[in-house]
Short mmCIF file of C-alpha atoms in Angstrom, two decimals:
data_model
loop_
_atom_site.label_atom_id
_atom_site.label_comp_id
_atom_site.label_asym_id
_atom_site.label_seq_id
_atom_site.Cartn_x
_atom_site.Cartn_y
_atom_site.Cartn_z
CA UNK G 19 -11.73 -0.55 -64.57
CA UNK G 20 -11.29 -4.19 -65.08
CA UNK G 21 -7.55 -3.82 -64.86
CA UNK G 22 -8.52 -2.47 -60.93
CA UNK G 23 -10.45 -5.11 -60.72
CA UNK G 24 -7.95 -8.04 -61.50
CA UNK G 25 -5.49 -5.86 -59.52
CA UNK G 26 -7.93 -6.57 -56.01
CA UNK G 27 -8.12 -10.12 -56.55
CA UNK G 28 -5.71 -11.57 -54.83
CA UNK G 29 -6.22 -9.22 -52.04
CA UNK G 30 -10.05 -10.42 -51.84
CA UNK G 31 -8.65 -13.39 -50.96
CA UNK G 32 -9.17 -14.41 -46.75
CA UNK G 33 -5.83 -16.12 -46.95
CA UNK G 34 -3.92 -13.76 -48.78
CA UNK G 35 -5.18 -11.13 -46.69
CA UNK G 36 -4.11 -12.79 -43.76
CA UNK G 37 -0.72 -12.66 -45.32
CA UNK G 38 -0.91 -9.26 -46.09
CA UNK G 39 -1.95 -8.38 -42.18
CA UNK G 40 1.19 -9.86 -41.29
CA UNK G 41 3.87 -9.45 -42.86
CA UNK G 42 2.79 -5.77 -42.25
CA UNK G 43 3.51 -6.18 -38.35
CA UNK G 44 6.54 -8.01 -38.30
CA UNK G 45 8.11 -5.44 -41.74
CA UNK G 46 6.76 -2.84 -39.58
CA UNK G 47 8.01 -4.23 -36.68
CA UNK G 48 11.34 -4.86 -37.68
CA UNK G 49 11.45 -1.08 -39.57
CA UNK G 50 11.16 -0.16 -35.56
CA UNK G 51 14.63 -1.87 -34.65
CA UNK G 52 15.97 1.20 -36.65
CA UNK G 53 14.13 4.23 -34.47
CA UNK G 54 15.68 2.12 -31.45
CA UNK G 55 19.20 2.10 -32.45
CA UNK G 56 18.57 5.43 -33.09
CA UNK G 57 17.25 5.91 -29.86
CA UNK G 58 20.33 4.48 -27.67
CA UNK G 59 23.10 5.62 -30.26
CA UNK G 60 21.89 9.16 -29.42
CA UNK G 61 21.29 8.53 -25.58
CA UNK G 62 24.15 6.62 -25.28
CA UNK G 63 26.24 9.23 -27.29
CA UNK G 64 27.52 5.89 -29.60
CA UNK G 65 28.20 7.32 -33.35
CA UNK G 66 29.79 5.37 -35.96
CA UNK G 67 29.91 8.10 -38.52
CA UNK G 68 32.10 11.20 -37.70
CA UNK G 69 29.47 13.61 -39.28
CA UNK G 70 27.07 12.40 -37.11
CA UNK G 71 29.03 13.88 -33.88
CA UNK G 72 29.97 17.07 -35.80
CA UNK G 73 26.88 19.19 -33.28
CA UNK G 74 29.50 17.71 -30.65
CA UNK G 75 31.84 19.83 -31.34
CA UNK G 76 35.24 19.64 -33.98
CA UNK G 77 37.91 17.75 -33.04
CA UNK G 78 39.11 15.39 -30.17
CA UNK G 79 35.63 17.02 -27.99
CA UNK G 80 33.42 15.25 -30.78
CA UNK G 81 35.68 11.98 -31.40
CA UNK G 82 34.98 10.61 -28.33
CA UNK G 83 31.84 9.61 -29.32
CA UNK G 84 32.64 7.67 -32.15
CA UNK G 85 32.18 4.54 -30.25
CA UNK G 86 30.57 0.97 -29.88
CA UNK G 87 28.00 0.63 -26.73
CA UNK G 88 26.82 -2.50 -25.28
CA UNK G 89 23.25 -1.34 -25.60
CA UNK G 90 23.22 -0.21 -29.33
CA UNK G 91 24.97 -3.29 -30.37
CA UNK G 92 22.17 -5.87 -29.01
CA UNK G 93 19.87 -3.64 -30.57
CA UNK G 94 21.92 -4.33 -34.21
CA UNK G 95 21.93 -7.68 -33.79
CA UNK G 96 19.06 -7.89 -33.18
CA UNK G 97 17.71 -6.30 -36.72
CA UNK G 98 20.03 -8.59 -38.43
CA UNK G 99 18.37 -11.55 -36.60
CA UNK G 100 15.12 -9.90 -37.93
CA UNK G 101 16.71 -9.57 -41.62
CA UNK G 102 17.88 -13.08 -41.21
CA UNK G 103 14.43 -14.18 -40.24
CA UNK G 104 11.63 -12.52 -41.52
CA UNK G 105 12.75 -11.92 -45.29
CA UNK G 106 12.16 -16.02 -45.25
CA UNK G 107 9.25 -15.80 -43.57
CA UNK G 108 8.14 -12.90 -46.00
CA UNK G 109 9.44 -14.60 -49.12
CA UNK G 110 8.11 -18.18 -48.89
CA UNK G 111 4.92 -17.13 -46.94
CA UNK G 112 3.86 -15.22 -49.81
CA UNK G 113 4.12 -18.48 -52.10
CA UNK G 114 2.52 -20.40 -49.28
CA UNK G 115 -0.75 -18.30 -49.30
CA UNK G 116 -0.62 -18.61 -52.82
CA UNK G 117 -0.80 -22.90 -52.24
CA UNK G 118 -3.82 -22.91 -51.30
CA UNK G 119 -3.70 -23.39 -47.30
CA UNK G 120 -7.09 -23.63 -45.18
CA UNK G 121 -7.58 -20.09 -43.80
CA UNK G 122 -7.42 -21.71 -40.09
CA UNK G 123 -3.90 -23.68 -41.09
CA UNK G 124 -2.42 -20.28 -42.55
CA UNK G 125 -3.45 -18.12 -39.84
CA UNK G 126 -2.23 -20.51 -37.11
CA UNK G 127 0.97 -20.28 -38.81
CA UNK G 128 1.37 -16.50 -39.53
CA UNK G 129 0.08 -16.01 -35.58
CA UNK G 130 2.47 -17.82 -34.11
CA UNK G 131 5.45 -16.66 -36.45
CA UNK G 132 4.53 -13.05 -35.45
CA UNK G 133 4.35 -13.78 -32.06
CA UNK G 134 7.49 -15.60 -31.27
CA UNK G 135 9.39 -13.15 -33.50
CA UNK G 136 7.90 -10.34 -30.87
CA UNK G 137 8.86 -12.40 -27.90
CA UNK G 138 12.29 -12.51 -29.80
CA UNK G 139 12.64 -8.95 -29.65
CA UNK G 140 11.83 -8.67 -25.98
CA UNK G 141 13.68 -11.29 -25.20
CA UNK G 142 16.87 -10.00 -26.67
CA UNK G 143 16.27 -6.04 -25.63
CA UNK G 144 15.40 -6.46 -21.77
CA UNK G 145 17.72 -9.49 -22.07
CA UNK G 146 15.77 -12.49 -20.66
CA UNK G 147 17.68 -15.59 -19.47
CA UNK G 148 18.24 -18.09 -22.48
CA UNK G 149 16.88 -20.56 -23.48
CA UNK G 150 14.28 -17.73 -24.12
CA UNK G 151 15.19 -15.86 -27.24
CA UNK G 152 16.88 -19.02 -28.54
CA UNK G 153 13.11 -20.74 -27.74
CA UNK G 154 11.32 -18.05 -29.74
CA UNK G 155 14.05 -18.00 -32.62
CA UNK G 156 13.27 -21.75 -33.26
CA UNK G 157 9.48 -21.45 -33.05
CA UNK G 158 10.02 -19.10 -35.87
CA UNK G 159 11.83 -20.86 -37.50
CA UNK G 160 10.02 -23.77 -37.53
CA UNK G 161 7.03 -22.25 -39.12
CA UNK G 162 9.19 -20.90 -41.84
CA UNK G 163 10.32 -24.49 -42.35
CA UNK G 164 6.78 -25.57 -42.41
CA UNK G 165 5.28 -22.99 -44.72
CA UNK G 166 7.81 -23.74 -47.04
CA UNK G 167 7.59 -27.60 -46.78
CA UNK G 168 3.61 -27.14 -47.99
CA UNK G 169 5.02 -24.53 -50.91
CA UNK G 170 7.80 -27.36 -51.93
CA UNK G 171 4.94 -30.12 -51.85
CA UNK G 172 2.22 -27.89 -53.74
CA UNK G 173 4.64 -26.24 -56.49
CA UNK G 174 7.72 -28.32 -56.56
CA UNK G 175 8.85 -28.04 -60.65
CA UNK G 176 12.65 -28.56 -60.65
CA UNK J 25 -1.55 -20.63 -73.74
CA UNK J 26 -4.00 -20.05 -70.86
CA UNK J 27 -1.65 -20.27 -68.16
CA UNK J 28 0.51 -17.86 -69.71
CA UNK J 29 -2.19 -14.87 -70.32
CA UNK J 30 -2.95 -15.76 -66.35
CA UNK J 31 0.85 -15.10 -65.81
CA UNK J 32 0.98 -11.82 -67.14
CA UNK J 33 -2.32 -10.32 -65.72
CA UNK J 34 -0.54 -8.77 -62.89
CA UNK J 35 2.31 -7.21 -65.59
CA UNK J 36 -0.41 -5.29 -67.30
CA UNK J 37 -1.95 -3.52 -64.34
CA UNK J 38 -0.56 -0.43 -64.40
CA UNK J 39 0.31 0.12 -60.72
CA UNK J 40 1.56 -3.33 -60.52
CA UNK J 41 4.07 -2.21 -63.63
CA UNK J 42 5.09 1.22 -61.75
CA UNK J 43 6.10 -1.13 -58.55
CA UNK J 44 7.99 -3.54 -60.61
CA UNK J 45 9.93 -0.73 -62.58
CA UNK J 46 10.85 0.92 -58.73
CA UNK J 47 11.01 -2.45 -57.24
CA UNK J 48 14.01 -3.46 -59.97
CA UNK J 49 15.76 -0.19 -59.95
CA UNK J 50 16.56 0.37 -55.78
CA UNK J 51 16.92 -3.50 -55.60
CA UNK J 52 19.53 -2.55 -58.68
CA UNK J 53 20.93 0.03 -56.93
CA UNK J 54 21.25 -2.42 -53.62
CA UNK J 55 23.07 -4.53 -55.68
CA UNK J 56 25.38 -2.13 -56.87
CA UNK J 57 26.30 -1.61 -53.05
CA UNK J 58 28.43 -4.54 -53.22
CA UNK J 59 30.41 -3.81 -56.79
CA UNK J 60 31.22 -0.62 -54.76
CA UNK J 61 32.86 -2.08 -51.83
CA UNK J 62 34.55 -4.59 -53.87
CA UNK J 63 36.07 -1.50 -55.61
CA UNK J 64 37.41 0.02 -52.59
CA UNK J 65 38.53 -3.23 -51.02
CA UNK J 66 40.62 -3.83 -54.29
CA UNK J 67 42.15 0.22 -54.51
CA UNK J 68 42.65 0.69 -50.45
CA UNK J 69 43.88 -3.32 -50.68
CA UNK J 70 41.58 -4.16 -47.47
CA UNK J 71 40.12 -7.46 -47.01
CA UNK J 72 39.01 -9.74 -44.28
CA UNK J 73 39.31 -13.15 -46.06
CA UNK J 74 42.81 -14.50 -45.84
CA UNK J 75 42.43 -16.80 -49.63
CA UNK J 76 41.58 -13.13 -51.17
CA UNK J 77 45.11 -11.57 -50.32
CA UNK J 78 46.94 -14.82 -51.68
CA UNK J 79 47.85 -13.05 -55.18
CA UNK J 80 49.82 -10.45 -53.37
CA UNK J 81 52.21 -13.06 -52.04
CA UNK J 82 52.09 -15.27 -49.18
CA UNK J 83 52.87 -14.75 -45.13
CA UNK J 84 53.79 -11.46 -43.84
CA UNK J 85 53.66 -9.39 -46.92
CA UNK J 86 49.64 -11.03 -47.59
CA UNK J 87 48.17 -10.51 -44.22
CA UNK J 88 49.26 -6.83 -43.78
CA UNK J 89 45.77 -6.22 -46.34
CA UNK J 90 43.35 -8.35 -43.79
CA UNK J 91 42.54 -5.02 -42.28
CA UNK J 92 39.41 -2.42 -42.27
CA UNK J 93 39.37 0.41 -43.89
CA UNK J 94 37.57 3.67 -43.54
CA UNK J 95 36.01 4.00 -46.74
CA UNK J 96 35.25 0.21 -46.94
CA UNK J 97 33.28 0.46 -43.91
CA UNK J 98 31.69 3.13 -44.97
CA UNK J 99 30.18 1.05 -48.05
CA UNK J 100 29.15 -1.54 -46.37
CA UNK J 101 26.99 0.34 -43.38
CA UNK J 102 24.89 2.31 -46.68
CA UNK J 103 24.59 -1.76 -47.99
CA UNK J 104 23.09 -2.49 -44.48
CA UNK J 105 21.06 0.27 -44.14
CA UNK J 106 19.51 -0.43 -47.65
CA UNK J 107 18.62 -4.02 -46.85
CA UNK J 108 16.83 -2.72 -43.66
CA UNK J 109 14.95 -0.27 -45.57
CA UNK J 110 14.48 -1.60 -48.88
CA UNK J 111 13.23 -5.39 -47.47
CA UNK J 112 10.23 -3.66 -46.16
CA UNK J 113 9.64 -1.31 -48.98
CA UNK J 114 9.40 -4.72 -51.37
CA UNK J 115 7.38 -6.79 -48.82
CA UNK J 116 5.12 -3.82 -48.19
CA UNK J 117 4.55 -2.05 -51.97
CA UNK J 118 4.00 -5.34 -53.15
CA UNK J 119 1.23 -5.68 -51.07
CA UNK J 120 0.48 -1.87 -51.72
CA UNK J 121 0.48 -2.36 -55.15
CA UNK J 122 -2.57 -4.97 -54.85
CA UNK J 123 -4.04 -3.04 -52.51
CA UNK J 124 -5.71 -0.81 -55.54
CA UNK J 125 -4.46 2.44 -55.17
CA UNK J 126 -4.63 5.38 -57.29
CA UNK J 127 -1.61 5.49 -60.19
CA UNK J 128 -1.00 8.68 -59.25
CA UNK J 129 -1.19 8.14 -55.76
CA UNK J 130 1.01 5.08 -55.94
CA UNK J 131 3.91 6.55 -58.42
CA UNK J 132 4.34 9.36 -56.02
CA UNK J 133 5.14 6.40 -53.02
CA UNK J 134 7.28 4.75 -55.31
CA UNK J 135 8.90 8.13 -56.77
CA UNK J 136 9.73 9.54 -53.23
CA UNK J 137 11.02 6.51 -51.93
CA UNK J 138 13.22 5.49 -54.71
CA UNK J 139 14.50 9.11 -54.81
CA UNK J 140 15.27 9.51 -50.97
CA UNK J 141 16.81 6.27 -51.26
CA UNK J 142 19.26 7.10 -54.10
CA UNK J 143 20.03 10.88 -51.83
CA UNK J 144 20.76 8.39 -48.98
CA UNK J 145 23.71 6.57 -50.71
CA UNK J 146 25.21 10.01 -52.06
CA UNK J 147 24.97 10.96 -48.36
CA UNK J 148 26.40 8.04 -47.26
CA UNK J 149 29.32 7.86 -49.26
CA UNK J 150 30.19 11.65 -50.32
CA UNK J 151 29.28 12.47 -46.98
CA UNK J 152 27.64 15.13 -47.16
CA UNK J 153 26.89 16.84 -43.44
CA UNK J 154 23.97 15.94 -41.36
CA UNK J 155 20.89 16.01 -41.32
CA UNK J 156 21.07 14.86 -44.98
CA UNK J 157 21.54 11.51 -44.22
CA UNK J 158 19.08 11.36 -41.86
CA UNK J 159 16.73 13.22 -43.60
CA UNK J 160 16.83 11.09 -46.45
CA UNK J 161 16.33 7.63 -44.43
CA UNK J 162 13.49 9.53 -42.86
CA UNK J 163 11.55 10.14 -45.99
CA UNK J 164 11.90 6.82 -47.12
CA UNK J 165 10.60 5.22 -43.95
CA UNK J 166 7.43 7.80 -44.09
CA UNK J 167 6.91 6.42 -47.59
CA UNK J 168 7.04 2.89 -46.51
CA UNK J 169 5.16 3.74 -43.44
CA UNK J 170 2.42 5.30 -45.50
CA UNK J 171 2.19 2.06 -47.64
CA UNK J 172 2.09 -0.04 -44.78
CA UNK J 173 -0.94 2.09 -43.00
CA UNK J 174 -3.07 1.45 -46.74
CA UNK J 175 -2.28 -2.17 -46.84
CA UNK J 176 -4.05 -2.60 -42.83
CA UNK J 177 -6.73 -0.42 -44.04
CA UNK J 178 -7.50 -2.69 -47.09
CA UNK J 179 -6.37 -5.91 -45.72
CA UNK J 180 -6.80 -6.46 -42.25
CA UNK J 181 -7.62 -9.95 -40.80
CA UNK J 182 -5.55 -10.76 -37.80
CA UNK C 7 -14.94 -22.28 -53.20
CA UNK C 8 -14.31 -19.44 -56.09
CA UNK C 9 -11.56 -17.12 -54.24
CA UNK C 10 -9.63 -20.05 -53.10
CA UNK C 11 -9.59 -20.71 -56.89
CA UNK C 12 -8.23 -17.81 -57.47
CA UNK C 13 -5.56 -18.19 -55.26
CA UNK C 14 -4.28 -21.17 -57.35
CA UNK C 15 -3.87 -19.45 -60.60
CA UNK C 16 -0.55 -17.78 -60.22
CA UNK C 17 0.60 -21.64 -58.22
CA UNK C 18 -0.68 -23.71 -61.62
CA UNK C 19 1.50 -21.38 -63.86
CA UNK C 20 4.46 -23.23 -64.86
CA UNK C 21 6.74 -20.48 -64.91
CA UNK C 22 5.37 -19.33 -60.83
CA UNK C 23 5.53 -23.14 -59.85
CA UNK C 24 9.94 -23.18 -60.77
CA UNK C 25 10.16 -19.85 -58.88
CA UNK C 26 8.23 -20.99 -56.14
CA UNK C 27 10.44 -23.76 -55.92
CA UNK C 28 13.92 -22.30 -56.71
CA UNK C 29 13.35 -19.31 -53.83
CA UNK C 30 12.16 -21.63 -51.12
CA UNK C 31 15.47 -23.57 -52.25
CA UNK C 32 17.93 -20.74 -51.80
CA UNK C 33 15.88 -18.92 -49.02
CA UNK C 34 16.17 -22.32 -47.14
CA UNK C 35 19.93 -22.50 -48.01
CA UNK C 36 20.27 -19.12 -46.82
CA UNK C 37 18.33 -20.67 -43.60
CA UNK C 38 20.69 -23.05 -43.15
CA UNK C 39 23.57 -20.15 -42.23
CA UNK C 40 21.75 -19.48 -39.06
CA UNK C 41 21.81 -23.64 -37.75
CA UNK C 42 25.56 -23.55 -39.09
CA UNK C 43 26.60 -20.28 -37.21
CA UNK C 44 25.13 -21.88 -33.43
CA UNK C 45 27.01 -25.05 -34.59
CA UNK C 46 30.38 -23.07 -34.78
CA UNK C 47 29.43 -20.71 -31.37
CA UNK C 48 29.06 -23.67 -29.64
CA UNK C 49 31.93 -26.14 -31.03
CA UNK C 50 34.21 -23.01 -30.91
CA UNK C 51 32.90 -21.81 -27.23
CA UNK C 52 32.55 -18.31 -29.17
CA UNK C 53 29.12 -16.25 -27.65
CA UNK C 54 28.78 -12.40 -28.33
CA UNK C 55 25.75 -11.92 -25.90
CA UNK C 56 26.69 -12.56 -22.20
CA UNK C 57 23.03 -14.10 -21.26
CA UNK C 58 24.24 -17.01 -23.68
CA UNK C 59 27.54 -18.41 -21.68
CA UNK C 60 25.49 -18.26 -18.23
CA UNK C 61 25.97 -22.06 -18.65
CA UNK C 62 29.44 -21.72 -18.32
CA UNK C 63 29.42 -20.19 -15.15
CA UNK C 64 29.19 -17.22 -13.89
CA UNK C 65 32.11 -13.87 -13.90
CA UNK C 66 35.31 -14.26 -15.54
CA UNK C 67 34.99 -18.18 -16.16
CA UNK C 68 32.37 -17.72 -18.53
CA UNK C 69 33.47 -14.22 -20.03
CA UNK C 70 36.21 -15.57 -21.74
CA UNK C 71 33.89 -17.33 -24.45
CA UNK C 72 32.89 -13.80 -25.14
CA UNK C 73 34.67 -13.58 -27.97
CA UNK C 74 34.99 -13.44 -31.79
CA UNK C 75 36.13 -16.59 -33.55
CA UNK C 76 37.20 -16.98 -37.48
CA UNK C 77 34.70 -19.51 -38.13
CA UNK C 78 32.03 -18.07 -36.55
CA UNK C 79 33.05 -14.64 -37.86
CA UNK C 80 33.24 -16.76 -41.55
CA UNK C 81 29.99 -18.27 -41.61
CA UNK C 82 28.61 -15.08 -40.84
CA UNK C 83 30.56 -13.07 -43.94
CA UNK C 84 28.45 -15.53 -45.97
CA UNK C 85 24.83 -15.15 -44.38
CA UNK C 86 25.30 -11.31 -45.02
CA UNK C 87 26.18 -12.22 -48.73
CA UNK C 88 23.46 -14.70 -48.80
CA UNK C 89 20.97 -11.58 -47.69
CA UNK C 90 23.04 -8.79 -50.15
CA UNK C 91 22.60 -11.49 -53.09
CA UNK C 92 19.33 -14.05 -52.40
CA UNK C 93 16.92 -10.87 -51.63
CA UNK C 94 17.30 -8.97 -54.83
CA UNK C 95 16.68 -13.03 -56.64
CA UNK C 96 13.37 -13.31 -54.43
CA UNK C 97 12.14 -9.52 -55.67
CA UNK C 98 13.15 -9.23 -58.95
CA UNK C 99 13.08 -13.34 -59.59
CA UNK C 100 8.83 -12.88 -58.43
CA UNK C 101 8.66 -10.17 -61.23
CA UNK C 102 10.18 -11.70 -63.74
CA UNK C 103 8.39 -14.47 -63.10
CA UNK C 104 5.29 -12.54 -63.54
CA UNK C 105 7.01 -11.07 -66.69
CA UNK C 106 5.67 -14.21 -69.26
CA UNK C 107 9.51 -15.24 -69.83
CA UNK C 108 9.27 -19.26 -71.74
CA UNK C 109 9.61 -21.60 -69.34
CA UNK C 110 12.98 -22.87 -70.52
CA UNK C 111 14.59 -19.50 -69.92
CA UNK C 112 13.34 -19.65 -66.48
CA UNK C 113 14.26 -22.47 -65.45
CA UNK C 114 17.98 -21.68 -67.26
CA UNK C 115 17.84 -18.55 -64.98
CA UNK C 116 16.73 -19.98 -62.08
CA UNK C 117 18.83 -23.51 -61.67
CA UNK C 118 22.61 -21.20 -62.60
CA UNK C 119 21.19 -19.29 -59.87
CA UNK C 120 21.03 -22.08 -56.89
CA UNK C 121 23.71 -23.53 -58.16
CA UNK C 122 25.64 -20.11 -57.71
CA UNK C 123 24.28 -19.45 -54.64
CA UNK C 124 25.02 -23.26 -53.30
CA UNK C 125 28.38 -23.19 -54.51
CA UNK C 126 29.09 -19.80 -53.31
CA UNK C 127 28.59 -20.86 -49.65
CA UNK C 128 30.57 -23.87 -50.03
CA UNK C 129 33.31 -21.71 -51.72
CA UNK C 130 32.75 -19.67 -48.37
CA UNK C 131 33.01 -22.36 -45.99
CA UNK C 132 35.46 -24.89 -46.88
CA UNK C 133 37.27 -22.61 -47.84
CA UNK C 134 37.98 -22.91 -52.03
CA UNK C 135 40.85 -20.44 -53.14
CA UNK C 136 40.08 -17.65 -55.13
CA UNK C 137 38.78 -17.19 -57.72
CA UNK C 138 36.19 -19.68 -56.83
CA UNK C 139 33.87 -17.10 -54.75
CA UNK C 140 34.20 -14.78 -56.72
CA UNK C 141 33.25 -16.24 -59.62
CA UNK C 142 29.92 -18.02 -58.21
CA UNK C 143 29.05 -14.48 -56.50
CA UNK C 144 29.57 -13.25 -60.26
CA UNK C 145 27.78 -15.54 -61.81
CA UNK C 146 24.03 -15.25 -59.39
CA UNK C 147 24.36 -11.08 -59.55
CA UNK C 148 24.62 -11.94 -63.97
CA UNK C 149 21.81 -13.79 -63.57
CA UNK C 150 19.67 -11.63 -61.27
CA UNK C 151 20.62 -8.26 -63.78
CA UNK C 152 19.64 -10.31 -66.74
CA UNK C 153 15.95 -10.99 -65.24
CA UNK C 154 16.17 -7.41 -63.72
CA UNK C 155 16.48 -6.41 -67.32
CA UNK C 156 13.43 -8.27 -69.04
CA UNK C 157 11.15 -7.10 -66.19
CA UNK C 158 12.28 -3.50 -67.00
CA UNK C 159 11.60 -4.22 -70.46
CA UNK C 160 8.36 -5.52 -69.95
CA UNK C 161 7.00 -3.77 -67.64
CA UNK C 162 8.69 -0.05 -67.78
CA UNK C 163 6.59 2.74 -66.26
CA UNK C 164 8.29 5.17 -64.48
#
């Protein structure tokens, strides 16, 4: 139908395709910060919510585990870092492949965003020495900051 | 004018409608997250900004309601957890949604999800006993998941 | 070349050009939280992973900057509201801008908005008594439920 057909435009488009591929990795990406918290909070025995311990046991036997561990807390802060990270990237690199970028400029910036958001995550799991995760936070960054400089340059209407 | 038919292309596709409908009503009920823990910082008088306890005097008598509370907390972990799973279900449907899918196919994505999502917070907050919690955050990650796996099989270029 | 044409039309609607410009606004403002919170961890000597004080020194002369700080702790409250509060503007602000509102109304929605937003943080930081925050947290979710309700309007399919 031709309503189908206006629907597949955008996604036609090399650019916005590039977009599409990923934002998928690093939403999916991030979506897999939650199956690790899971992961340690039940290895770790770390709840935060008493009818989560309730197979425990009742009582006292079960409340132990209502605790914070080292392990699952890097893990949360983590996934806020993502939060704090890639809804930007998500958000203004949507408008960005909608400026009008050279396919080469866009994917050169969507690469290297995913990429040092992936080193982030290793880098604050295993944990590696710093300056590494702070290194990969501000290559992120950066890209953000320059996807959105071309979006501000291209659109700007105040 | 021109521009404005252009604008509302997108708006009369139906799929792209049926996302914007679900899109509004869990970011809605998101929002609503907040109006909720305001409620129960005001009625269990718990807060963690000192200038928000100034109208119940000052000293002492103000900073015995800078504390947590169990209910409060509560709220704001369901808040979290819907910013983790709702950012991706945005980023990814909208990408879903130009992806061409079926109506049908797509109203039952957005259907599930926004229903799981709306169990979750009744879980969260009644509670009610596990695994419905879990069960619910589970179906709406499948959903999401299942969006996600369309969107690299129509858009992929890495 | 006839796609990358394509990809222009939503950025040369008037009405897609303000949003564009509006979200990379508050999305960089919400940025801006992260650069502020490293200012205060390092002014304030106040690190939460222990890989980040290994300048310090190592054993118990660097573990004593593990620890929380108000500041820090502060700046952080308001990057969480910043998420709660400038995610559902980016979603349902990218709808309704796809909704064919005039461009007036827009821009009216868009500009109380940042402003909100902008005066929230520096309600936040500085910080103003009450009922300063409040009120600019009240005004951006008014704003963000009004354009959540002409998107519904428009584009209702359930």
């Amino acid at each position: 139908s031709r309503e189908m057909a206006k629907s597949t435009q955008l996604i036609d488009n090399e650019v916005f395709r590039a977009y599409a591929t990923y934002t998928v990795i690093v939403l999916l990406k991030m979506m897999l910060m939650s199956l690790i918290t899971a992961y340690f909070r039940i290895t770790r025995k770390a709840f935060v919510n008493p009818e989560d311990t309730a197979s425990f046991g009742k009582g006292e036997s079960a409340k132990k585990y209502l605790r914070t561990d080292p392990d699952v807390e890097r893990v949360r802060r983590g996934h806020l870092n993502d939060l704090e990270n890639i809804v930007p990237f998500v958000g203004i690199g949507l408008l960005y492949a909608l400026s009008g970028p050279e396919l080469s400029t866009a994917l050169l910036h969507f690469r290297i965003f995913t990429g040092a958001r992936i080193l982030h995550t290793f880098a604050y799991l295993i944990p590696l020495p710093q300056p590494g995760r702070g290194l990969s936070w501000a290559v992120g960054y950066s890209v953000t900051f320059s996807m959105a400089y071309k979006v501000l340059k291209t659109a700007w209407l105040l």
